[in-house]
CSV table of C-alpha atoms in Angstrom, one decimal:
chain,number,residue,atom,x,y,z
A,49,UNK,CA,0.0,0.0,0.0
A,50,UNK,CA,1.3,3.7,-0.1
A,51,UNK,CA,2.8,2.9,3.5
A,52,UNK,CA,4.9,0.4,1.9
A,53,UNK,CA,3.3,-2.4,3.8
A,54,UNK,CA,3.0,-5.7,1.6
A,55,UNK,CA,1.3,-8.1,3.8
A,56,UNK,CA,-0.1,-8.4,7.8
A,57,UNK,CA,-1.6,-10.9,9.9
A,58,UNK,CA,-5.3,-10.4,10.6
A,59,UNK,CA,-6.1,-8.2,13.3
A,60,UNK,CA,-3.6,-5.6,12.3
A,61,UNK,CA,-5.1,-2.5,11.5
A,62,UNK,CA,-2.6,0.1,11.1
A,63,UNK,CA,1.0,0.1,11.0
A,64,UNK,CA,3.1,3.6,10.9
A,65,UNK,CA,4.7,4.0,7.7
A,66,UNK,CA,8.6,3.6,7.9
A,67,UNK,CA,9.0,7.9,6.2
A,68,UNK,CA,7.2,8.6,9.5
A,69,UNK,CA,8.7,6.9,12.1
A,70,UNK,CA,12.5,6.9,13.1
A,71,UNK,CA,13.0,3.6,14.5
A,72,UNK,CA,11.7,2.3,11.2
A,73,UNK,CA,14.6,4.9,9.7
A,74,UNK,CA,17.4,3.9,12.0
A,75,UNK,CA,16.5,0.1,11.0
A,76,UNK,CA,16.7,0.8,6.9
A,77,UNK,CA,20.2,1.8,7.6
A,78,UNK,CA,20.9,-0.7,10.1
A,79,UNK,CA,22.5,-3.5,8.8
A,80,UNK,CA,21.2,-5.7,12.2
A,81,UNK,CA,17.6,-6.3,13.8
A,82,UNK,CA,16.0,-3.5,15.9
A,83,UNK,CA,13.5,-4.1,18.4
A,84,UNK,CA,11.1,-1.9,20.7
A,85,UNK,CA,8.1,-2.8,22.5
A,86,UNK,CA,4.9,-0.8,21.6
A,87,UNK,CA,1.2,0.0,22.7
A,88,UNK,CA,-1.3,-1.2,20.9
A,89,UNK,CA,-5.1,-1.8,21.0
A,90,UNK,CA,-4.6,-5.5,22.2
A,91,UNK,CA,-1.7,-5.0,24.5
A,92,UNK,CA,2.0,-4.5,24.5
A,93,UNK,CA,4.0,-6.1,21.4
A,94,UNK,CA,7.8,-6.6,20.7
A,95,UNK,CA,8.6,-5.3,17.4
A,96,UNK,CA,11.3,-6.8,16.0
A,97,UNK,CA,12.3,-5.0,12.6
A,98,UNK,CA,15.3,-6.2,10.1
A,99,UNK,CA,16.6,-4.7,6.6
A,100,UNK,CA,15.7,-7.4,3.6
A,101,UNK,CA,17.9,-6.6,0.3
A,102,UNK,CA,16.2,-7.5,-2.4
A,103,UNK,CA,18.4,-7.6,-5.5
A,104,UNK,CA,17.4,-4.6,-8.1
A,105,UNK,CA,15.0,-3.3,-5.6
A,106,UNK,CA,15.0,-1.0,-3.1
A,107,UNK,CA,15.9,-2.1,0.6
A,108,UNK,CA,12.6,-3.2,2.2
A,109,UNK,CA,11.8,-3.8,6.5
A,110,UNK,CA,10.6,-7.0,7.5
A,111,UNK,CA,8.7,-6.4,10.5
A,112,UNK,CA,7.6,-9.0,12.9
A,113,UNK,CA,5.0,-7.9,15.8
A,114,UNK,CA,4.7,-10.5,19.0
A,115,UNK,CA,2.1,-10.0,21.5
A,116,UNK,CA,3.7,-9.9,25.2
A,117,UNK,CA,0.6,-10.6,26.9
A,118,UNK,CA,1.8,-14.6,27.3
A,119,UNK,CA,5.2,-13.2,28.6
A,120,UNK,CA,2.9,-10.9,30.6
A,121,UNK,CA,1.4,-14.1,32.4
A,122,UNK,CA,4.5,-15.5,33.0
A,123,UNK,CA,5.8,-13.2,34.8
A,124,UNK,CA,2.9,-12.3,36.9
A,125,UNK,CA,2.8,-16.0,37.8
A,126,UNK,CA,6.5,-16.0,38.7
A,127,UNK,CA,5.9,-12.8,40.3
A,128,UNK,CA,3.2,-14.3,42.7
A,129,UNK,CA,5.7,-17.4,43.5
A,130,UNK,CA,8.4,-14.9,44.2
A,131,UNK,CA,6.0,-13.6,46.6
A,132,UNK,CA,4.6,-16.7,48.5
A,133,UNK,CA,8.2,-17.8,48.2
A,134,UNK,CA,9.5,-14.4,50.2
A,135,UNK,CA,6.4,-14.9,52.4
A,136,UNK,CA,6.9,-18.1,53.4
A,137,UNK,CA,10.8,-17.6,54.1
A,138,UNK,CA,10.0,-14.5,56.6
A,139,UNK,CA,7.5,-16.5,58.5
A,140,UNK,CA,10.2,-19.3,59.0
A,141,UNK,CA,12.6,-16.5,59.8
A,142,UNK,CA,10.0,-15.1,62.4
A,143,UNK,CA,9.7,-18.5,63.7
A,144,UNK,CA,13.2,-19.1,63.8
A,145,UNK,CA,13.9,-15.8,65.7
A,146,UNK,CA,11.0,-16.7,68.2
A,147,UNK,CA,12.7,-20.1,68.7
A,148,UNK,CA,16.1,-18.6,69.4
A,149,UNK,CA,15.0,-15.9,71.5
A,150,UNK,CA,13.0,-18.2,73.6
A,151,UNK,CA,16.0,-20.6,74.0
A,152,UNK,CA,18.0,-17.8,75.1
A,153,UNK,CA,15.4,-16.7,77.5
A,154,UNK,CA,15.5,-20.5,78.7
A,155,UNK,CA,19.1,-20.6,78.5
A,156,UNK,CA,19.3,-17.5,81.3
A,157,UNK,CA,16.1,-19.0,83.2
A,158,UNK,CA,18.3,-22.5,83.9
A,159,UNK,CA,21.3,-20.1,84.8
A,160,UNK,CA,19.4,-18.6,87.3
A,161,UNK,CA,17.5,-21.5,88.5
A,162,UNK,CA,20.6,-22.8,88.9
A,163,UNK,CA,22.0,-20.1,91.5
A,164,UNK,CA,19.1,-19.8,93.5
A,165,UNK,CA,19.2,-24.1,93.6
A,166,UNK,CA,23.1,-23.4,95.1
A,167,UNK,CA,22.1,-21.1,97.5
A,168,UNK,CA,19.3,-22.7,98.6
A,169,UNK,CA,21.8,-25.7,99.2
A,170,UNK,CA,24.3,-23.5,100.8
A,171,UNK,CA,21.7,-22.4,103.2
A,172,UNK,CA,20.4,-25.4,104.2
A,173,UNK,CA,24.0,-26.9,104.3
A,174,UNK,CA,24.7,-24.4,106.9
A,175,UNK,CA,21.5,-24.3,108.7
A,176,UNK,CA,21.4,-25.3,112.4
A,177,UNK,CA,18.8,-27.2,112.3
A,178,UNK,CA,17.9,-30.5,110.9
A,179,UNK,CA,16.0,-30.3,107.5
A,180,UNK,CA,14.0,-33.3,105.6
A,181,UNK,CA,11.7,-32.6,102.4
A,182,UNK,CA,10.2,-35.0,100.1
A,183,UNK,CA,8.5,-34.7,97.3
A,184,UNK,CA,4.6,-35.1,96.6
A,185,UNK,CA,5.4,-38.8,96.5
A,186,UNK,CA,7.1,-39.0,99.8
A,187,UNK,CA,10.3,-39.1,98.2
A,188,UNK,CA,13.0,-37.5,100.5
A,189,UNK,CA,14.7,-34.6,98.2
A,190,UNK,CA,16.9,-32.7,100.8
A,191,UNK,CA,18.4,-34.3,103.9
A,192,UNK,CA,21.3,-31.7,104.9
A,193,UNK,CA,24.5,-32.0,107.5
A,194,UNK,CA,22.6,-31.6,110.4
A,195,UNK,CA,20.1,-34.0,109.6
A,196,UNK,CA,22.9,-36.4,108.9
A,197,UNK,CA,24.3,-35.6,112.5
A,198,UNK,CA,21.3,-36.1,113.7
A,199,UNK,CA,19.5,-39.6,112.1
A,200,UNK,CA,23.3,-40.5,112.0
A,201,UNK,CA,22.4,-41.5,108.1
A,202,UNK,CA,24.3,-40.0,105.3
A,203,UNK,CA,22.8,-38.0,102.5
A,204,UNK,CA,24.5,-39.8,99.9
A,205,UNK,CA,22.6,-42.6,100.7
A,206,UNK,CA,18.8,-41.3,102.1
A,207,UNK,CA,18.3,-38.8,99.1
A,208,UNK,CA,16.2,-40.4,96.9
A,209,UNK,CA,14.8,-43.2,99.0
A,210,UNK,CA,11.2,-43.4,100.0
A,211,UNK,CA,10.6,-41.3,103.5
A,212,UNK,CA,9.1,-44.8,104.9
A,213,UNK,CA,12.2,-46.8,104.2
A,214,UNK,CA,14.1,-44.3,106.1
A,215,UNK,CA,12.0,-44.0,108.4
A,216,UNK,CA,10.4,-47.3,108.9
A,217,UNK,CA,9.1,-45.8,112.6
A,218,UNK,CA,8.3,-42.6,111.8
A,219,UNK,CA,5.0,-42.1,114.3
A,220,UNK,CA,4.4,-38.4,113.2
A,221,UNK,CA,4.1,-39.1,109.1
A,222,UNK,CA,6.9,-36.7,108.4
């Protein structure tokens, strides 16, 4: 036609003619293929545009025009796994930061359990009196020096016993 276009796939409509548009200029005197991504009615298309020599002619374009809106899908669809990816890793980082916060928190909760266990045990080391405790179970858990001194038993070998084997005649229950 008086564009210069021979031929077009159906659906095209218009096509700018290559005197009016530069890309199509730069791509006459190009001697590789140019490409650009346009607007049209349907969507975004790459437009991929290459000089053809024809012998005792003038140089002609060959134009090829490829919709983007399967590329388009693609990469929303990657885009959407991209995001459920990123989601899911900063949940497992949140847990992961609950679970070592937590451990720490633990990990300074045994250290202190631990002191007040040693002082407890210094105290009643030292105490002048004699101590017994069991356990719910009647299990005897703390039997200190005096109490050694005292059921002339060492600690070694009461801690851990049942109160009643200790203390086969125990009239009081203790």
């Amino acid at each position: 036609d008086v564009d210069g276009i021979i031929s077009a796939s159906e659906g095209v409509e218009e096509l700018t003619g290559i005197p009016d548009d530069h890309f199509l200029i730069n791509a006459l005197n190009s001697d590789t293929a140019c490409t650009r991504i346009l607007d049209m009615d349907r969507g975004k298309v790459l437009e991929v545009v290459r000089r053809l020599d024809i012998p005792d002619h003038q140089p002609a374009l060959t134009r090829m025009g490829l919709s983007l809106e399967n590329v388009r899908a693609i990469q929303q669809r990657a885009m959407r796994r991209i995001l459920f990816i990123a989601l899911g890793v900063l949940i497992a980082g949140g847990f992961m930061l609950g679970f070592l916060l937590t451990r720490q928190r633990f990990g300074v909760l045994q250290e202190e359990h631990r002191r007040v266990l040693t002082s407890t045990e210094l105290v009643l080391e030292n105490i002048a009196e004699a101590v017994v405790a069991t356990d719910a179970s009647g299990i005897v858990t703390v039997f200190n020096m005096e109490a050694e001194r005292l059921f002339r038993r060492s600690a070694d070998a009461t801690i851990g016993q049942a109160c009643r084997t200790v203390f086969p005649d125990d009239t009081l229950l203790l």
